[in-house]
Short mmCIF file of C-alpha atoms and ligand atoms in Angstrom, two decimals:
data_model
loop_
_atom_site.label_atom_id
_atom_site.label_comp_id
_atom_site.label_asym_id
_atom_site.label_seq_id
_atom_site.Cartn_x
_atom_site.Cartn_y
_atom_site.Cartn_z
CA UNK A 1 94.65 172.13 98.67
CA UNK A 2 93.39 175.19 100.47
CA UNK A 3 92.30 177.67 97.44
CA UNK A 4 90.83 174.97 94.81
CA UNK A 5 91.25 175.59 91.35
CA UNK A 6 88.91 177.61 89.13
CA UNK A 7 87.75 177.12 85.65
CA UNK A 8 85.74 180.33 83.81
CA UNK A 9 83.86 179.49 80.25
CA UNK A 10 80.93 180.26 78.44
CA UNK A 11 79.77 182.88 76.10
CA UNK A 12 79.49 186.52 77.13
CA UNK A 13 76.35 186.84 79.53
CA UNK A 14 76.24 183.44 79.92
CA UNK A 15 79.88 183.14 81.80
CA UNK A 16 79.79 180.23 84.06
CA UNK A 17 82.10 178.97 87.03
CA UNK A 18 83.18 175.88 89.26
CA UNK A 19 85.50 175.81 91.69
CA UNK A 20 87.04 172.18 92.19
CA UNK A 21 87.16 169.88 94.02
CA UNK A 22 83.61 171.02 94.11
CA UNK A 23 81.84 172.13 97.22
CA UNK A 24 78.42 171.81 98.39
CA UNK A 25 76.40 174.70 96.66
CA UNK A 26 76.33 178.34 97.25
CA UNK A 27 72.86 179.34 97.16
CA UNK A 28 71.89 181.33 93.86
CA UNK A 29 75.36 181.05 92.83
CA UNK A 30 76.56 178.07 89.92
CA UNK A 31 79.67 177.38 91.96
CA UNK A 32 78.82 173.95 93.00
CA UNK A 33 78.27 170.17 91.90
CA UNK A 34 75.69 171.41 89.40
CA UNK A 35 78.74 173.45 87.55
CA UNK A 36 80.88 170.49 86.79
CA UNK A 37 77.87 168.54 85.07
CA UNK A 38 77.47 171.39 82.90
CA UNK A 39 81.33 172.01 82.32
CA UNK A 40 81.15 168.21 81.11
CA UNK A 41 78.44 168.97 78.95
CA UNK A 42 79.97 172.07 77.20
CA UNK A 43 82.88 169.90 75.97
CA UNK A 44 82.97 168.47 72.47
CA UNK A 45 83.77 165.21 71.47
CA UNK A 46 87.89 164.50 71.75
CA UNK A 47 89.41 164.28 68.32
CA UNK A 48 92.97 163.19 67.79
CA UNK A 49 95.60 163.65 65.03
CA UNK A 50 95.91 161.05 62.24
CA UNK A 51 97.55 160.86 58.74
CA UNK A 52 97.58 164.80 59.18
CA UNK A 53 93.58 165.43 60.09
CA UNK A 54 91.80 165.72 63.12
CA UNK A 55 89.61 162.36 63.18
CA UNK A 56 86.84 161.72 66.02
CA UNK A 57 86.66 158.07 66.46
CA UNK A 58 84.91 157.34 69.85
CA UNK A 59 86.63 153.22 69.62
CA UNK A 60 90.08 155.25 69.40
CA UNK A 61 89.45 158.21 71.91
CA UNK A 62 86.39 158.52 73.93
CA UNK A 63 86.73 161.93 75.84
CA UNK A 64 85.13 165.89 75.89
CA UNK A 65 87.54 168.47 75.18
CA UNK A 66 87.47 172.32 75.53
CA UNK A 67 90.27 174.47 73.69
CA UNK A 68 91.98 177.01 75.97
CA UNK A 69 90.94 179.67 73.92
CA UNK A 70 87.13 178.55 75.31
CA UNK A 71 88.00 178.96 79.27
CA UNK A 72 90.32 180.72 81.81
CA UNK A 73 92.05 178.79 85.12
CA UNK A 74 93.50 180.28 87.89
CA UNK A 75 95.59 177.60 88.13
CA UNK A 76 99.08 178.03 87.14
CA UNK A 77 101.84 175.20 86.99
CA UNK A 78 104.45 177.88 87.37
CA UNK A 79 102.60 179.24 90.67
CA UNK A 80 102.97 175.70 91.92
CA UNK A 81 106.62 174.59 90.91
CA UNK A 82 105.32 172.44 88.68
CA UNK A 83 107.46 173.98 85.69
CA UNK A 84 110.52 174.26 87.81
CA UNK A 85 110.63 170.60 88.49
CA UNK A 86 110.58 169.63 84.63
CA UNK A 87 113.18 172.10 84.02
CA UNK A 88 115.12 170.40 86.57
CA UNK A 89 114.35 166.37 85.91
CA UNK A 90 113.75 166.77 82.14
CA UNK A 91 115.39 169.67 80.84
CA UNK A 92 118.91 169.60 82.99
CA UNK A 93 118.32 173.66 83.34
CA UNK A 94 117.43 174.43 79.94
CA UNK A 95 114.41 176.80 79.65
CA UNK A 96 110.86 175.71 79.45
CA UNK A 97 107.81 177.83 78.43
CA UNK A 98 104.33 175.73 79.35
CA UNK A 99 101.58 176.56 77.26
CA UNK A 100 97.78 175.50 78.31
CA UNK A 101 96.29 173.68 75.26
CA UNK A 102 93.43 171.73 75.95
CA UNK A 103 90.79 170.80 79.15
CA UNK A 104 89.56 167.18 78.40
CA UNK A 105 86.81 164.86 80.61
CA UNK A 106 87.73 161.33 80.43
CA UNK A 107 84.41 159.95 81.75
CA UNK A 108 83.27 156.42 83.07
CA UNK A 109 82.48 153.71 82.23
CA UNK A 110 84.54 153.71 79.11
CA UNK A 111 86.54 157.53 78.73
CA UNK A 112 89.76 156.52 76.85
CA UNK A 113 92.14 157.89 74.82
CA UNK A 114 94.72 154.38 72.83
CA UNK A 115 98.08 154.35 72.50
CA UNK A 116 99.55 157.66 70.69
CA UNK A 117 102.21 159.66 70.37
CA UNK A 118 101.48 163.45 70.65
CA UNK A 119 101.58 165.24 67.48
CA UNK A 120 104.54 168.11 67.86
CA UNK A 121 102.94 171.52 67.89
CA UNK A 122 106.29 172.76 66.46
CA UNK A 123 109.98 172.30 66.78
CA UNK A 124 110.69 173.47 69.98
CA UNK A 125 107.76 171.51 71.28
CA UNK A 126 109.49 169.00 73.45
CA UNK A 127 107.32 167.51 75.58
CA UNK A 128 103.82 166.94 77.22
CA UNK A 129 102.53 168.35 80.89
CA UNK A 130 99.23 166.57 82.12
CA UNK A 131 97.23 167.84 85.11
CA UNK A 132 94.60 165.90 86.64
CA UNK A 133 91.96 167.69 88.52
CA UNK A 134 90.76 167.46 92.03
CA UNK A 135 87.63 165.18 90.90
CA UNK A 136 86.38 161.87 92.19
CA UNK A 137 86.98 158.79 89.09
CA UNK A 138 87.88 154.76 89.55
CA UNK A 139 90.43 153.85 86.44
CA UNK A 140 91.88 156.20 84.19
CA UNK A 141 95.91 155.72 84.74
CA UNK A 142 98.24 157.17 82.40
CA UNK A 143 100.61 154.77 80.71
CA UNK A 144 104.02 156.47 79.45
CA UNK A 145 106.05 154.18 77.73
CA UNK A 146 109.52 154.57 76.16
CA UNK A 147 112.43 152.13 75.79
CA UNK A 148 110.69 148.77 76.69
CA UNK A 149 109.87 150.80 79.76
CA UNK A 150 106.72 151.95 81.01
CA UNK A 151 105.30 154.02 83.86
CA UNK A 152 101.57 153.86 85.00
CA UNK A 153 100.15 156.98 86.87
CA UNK A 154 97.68 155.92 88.67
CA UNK A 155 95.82 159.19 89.76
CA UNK A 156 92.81 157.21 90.63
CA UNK A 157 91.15 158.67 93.62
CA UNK A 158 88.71 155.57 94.53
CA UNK A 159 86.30 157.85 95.63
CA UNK A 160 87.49 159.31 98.79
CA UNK A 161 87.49 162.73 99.83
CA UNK A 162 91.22 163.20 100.53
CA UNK A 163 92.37 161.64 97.22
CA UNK A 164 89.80 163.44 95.58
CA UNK A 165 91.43 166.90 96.95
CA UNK A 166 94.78 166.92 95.05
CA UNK A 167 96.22 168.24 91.94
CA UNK A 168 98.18 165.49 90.56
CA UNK A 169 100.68 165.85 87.16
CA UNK A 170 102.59 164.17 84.68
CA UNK A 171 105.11 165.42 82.07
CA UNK A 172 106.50 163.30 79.59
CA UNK A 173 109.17 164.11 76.49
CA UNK A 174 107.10 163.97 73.13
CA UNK A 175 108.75 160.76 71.66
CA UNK A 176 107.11 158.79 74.97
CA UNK A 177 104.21 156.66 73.69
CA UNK A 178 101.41 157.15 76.36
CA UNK A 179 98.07 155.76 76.62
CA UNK A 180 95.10 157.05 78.97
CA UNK A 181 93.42 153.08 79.94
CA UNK A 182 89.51 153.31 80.15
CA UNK A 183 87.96 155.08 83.24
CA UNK A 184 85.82 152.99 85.18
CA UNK A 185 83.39 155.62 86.98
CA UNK A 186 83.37 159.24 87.71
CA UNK A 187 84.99 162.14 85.74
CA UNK A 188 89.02 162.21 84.88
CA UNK A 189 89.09 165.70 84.38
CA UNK A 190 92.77 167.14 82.65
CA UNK A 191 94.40 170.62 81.65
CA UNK A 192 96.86 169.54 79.26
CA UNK A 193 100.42 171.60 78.63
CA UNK A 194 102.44 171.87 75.35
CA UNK A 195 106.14 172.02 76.55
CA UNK A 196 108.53 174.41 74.50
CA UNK A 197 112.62 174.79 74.95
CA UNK A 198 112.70 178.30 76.04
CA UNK A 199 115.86 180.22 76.62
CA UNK A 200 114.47 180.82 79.92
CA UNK A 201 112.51 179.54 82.23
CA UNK A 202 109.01 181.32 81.63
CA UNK A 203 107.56 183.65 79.00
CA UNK A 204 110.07 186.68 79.94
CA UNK A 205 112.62 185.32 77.61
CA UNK A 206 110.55 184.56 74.22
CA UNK A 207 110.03 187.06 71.94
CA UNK A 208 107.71 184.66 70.00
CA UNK A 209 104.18 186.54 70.77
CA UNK A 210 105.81 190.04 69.07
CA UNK A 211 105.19 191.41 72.86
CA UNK A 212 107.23 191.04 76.09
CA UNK A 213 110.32 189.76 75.26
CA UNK A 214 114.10 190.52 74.92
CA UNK A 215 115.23 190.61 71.18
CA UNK A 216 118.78 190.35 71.85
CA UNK A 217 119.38 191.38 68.24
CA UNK A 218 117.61 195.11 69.21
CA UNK A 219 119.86 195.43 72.12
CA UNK A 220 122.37 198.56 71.87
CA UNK A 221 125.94 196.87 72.30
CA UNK A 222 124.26 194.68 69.87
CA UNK A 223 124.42 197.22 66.87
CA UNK A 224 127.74 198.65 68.15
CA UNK A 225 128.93 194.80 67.27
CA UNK A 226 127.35 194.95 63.83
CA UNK A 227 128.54 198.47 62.98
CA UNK A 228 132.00 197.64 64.30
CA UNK A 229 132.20 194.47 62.21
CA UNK A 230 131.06 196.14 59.24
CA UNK A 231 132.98 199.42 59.51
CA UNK A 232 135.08 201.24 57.27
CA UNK A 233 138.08 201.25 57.19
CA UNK A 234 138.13 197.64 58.22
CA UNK A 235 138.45 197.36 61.82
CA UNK A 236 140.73 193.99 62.39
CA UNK A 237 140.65 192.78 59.15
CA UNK A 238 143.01 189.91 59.81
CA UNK A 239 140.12 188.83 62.22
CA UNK A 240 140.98 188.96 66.12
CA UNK A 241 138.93 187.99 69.92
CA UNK A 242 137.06 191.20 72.19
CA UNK A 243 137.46 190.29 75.63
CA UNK A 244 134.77 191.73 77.93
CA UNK A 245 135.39 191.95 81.67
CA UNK A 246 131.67 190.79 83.23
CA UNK A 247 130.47 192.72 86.00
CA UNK A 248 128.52 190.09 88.61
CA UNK A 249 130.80 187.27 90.42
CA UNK A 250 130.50 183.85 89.43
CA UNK A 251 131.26 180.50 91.52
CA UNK A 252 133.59 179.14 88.91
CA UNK A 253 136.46 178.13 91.58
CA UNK A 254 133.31 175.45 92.82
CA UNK A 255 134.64 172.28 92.15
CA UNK A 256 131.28 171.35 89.90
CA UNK A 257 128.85 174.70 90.37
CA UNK A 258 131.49 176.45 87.41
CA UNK A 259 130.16 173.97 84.80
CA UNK A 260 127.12 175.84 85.37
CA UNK A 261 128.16 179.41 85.17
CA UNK A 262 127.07 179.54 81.08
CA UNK A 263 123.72 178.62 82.40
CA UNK A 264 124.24 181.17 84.99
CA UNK A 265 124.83 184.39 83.12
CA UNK A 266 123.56 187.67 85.20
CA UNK A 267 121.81 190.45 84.11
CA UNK A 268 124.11 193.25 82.12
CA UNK A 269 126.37 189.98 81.61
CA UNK A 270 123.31 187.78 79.98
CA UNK A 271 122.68 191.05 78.08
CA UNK A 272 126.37 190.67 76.51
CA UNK A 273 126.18 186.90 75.63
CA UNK A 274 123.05 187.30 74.45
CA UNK A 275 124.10 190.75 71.93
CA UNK A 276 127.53 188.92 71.31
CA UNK A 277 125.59 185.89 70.08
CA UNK A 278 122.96 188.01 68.00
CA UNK A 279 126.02 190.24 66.55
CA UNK A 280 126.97 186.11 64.95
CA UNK A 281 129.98 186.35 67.16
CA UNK A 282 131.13 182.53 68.79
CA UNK A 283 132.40 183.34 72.76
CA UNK A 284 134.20 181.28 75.85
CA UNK A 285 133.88 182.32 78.96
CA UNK A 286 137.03 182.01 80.78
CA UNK A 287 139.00 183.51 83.87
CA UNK A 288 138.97 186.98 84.41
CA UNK A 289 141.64 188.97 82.28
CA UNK A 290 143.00 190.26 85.47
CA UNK A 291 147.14 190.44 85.56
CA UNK A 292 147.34 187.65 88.28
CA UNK A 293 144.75 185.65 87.11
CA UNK A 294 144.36 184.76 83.41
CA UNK A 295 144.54 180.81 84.13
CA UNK A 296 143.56 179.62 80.99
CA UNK A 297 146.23 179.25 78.53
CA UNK A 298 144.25 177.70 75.89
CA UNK A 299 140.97 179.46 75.71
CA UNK A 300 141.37 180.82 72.11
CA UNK A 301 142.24 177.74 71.15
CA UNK A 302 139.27 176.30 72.16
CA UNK A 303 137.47 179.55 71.02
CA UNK A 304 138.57 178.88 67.35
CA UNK A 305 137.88 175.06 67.50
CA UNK A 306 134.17 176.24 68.43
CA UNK A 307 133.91 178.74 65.80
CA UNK A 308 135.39 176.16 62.97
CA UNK A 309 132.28 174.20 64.27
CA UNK A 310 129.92 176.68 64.39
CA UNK A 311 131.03 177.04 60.49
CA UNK A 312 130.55 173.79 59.75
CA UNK A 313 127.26 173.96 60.92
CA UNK A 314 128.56 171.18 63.66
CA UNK A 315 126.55 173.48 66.28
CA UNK A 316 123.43 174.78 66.07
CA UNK A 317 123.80 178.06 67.86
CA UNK A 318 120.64 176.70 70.03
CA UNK A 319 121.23 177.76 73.81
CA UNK A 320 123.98 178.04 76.05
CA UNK A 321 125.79 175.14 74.43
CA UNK A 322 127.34 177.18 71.71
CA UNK A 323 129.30 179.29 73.97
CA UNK A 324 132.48 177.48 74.56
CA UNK A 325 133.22 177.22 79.00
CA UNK A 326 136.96 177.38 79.65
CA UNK A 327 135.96 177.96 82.96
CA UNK A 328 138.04 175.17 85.28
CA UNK A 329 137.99 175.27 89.12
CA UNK A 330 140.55 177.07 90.70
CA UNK A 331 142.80 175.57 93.66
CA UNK A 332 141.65 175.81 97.04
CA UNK A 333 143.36 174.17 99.81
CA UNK A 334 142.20 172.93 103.13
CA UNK A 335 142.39 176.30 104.57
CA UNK A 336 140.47 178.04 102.34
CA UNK A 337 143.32 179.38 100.79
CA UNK A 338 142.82 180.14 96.84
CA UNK A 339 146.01 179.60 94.85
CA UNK A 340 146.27 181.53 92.06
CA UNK A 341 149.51 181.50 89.96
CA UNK A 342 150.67 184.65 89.92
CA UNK A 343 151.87 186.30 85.99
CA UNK A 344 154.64 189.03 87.11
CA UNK A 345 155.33 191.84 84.67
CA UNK A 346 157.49 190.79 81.61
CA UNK A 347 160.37 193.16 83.34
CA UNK A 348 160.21 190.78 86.01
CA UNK A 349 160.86 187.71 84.24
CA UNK A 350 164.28 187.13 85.37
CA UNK A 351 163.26 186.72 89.13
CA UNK A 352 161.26 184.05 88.08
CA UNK A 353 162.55 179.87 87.92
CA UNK A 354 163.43 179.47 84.07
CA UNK A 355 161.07 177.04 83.68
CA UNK A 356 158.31 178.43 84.27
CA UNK A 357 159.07 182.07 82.14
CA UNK A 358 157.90 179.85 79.04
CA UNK A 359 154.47 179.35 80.46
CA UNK A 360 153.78 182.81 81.87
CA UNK A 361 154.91 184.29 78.70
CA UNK A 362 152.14 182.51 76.54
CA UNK A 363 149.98 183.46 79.48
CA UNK A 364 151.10 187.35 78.70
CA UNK A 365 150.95 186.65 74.46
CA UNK A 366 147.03 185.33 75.64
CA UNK A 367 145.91 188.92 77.30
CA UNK A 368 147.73 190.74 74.23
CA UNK A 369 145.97 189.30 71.84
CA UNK A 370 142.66 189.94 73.21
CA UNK A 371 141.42 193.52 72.53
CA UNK A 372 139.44 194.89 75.92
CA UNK A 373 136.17 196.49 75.43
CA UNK A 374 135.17 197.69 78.87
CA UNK A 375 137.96 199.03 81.19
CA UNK A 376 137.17 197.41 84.80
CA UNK A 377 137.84 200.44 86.62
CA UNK A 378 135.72 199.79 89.64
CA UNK A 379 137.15 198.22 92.41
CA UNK A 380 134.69 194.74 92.73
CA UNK A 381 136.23 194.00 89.61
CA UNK A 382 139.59 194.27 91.05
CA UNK A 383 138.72 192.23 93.96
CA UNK A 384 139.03 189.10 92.82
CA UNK A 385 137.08 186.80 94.88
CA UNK A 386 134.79 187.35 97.61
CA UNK A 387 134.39 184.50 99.84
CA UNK A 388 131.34 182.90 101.15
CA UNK A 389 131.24 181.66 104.57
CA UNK A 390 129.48 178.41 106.10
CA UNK A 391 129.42 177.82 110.17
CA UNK A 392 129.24 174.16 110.72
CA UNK A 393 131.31 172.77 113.52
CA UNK A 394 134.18 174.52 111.72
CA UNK A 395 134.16 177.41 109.30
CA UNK A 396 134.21 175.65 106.18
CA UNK A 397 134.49 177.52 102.30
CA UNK A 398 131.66 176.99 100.58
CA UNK A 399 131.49 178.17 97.57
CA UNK A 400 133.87 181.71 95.76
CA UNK A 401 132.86 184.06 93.57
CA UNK A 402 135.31 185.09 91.14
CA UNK A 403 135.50 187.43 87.76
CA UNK A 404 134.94 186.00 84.52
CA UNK A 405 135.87 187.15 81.39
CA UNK A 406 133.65 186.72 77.98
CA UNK A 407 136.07 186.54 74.95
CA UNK A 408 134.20 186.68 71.60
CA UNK A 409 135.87 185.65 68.04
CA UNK A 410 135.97 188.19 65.41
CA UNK A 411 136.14 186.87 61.93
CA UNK A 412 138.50 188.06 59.44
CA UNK A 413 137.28 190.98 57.15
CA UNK A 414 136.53 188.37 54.27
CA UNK A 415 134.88 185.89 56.19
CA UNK A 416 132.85 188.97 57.52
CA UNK A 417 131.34 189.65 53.78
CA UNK A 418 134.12 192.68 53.10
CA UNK A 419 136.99 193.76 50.95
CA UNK A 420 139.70 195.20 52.41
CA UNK A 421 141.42 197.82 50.28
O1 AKG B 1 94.94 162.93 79.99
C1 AKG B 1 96.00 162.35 79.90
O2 AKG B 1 96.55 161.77 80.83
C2 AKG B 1 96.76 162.34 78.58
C3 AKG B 1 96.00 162.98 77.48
C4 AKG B 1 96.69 162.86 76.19
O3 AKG B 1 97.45 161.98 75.95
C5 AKG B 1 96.49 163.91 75.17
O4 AKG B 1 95.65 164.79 75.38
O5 AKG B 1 97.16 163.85 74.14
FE1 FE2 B 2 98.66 162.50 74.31
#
């Protein structure tokens, strides 16, 4: 670990420093051994959640705490990957925002914190990050249990140097019982996280600090939704779908990346989920609307089921999940060749086999009933898939990019809160 990490407390004019794993002293300076003795000493006695209170019980939890308000860190489990890992193992891509909550010293002989569950620091907490310091202890290993199941991390660093070098971390979901056994000698120092589902990855996304981020509800096309929905005269008042044409290129003809595309969502094109979703609006994402290539014959079928569900109160509106994906993977053969079934123009129904003229006309009845809202005039959106090349020993298709439309359920003018007259 070539930079160390650095902790920053103490009062004004009294600041104080240590960089660890500690290094031998710089003259007139408290970066050194001396600083960790005195970052131990500034702690306050560990308490721990019961029956609703904080309780200090030294048999329960022995261990000196600091609150993050009470110190800084350059160290940052984002800078590190840390966060993207979680995201990955425990969150399967959902958004995580990691929130420093507490520095605690486990010390030896006898630093220990019993079995517990951590006490949800609210609803979208979902989990627990631990970080163990680059300082030398004997003992100490976390215990995570869940299932019958349990996991011991033993971050013990037995003294030596190296050991004593690394950064080491744990994250757990909050239902995981988890136990830290006593430490033996030396100093277990931790930063502790408080996980929270985020729409995104990082703090960019949440709005929840009033500063910084997007409030979908505030965004422009947003209010056009509203103002269209509540209009008078009654715009669709039998109800109806708005069909937007995105603008980036997604991989949906990848046999398994397209079940990703929701999760995907580009710039300008996460900025119309997200103001379709805030306008109360249910959506699928399916083909692009495109003459040839409208594949999906039942998308506002499965657009209404969703929306009967959302009704219910069967979905919770919570992340990506409550947009519907119709997206399927298109045909490629062993050439690379993309087979798209082509809809001709009604006129040219006759020159088509009769069995198939019942098909492409529900295809056609589809597009109709879909009112467009942005005219794709440009000429990527034309395109309709732009190929991606890999060299191996031949020239293989990775992956296509292809349009995508976002189709978005209007409810009928009753359902919408208005009379129609
Ligand atoms: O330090 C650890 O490994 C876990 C600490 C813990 O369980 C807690 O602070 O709630
Ligand atoms: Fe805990």
């Amino acid at each position: 670990m070539a930079k160390g990490v650095t902790i920053r407390w103490g009062q004004h004019g009294e600041g104080r420093v240590v960089t660890l794993p500690c290094r031998p002293s710089v003259s007139g300076s408290s970066e050194g051994t001396a600083a960790l003795p005195q970052l131990i000493a500034d702690c306050t006695p560990a308490t721990f959640g019961h029956d609703g209170k904080d309780v200090y019980d030294p048999s329960y939890r022995l261990a000196g705490a600091m609150s993050a308000q009470d110190f800084t860190t350059d160290f940052c489990p984002y800078e590190t990957g840390i966060i993207d890992m979680i995201t990955q193992i425990l969150m399967r891509w959902r958004g995580l925002r990691a929130e420093l909550y507490k520095l605690n010293v486990y010390s030896g002989p006898s630093g220990m914190f019993k079995s517990h569950v951590d006490t949800p620091r609210g609803e979208k907490q979902v989990g627990s990050l631990v970080v163990c310091l680059p300082v030398a202890f004997q003992g100490g290993g976390l215990a995570v249990r869940h299932g019958g199941q349990q996991i011991v991390h033993e971050w013990s660093t037995f003294m030596t140097d190296e050991a004593a070098s690394c950064v080491q971390w744990a994250a757990f979901y909050s239902d995981c019982e988890h136990e830290v056994l006593p430490v033996i000698e030396g100093h277990r120092v931790t930063l502790t996280y408080n996980l929270y589902l985020a729409h995104g990855t990082g703090l960019l996304a949440q709005g929840e600090w009033g500063i910084g981020g997007l409030q979908p509800a505030q965004l422009p096309l947003s209010q056009h939704l509203r103002d269209l929905l509540l209009a008078k005269p009654v715009l669709m008042p039998n109800g109806g779908y708005l069909g937007f044409d995105l603008t980036h290129l997604y991989p949906h003809t990848h046999p398994s990346l397209h079940a990703f595309v929701p999760q995907m969502l580009k710039g300008a094109d996460l900025a119309v989920y997200e103001a379709v979703q805030a306008a109360g609006l249910t959506c699928v994402l399916g083909g692009c609307r495109n003459d040839h290539h409208f594949e999906q014959i039942d998308i506002l079928d499965k657009l209404d089921a969703q929306d009967r569900r959302r009704r219910r109160n069967e979905v919770t509106g919570w992340g990506r999940e409550a947009m519907v994906n119709a997206l399927t993977p298109l045909r490629v053969d062993d050439s690379g060749d993309y087979h798209e079934q082509e809809v001709p123009l009604e006129e040219s129904f006759d020159e088509v086999e009769v069995s198939k003229v019942k098909d492409l006309r529900a295809r056609v009845a589809i597009r109709e009933r879909i009112t467009w809202v942005n005219v794709s005039g440009h000429d990527a959106a034309k395109e309709l898939s732009f190929a991606g090349l890999a060299y191996g020993n031949q020239a293989e298709l990775k992956v296509r990019y292809s349009n995508v439309a976002l189709v978005a359920k209007v409810p009928n003018a009753a359902e919408r809160g208005l009379k129609v007259v």
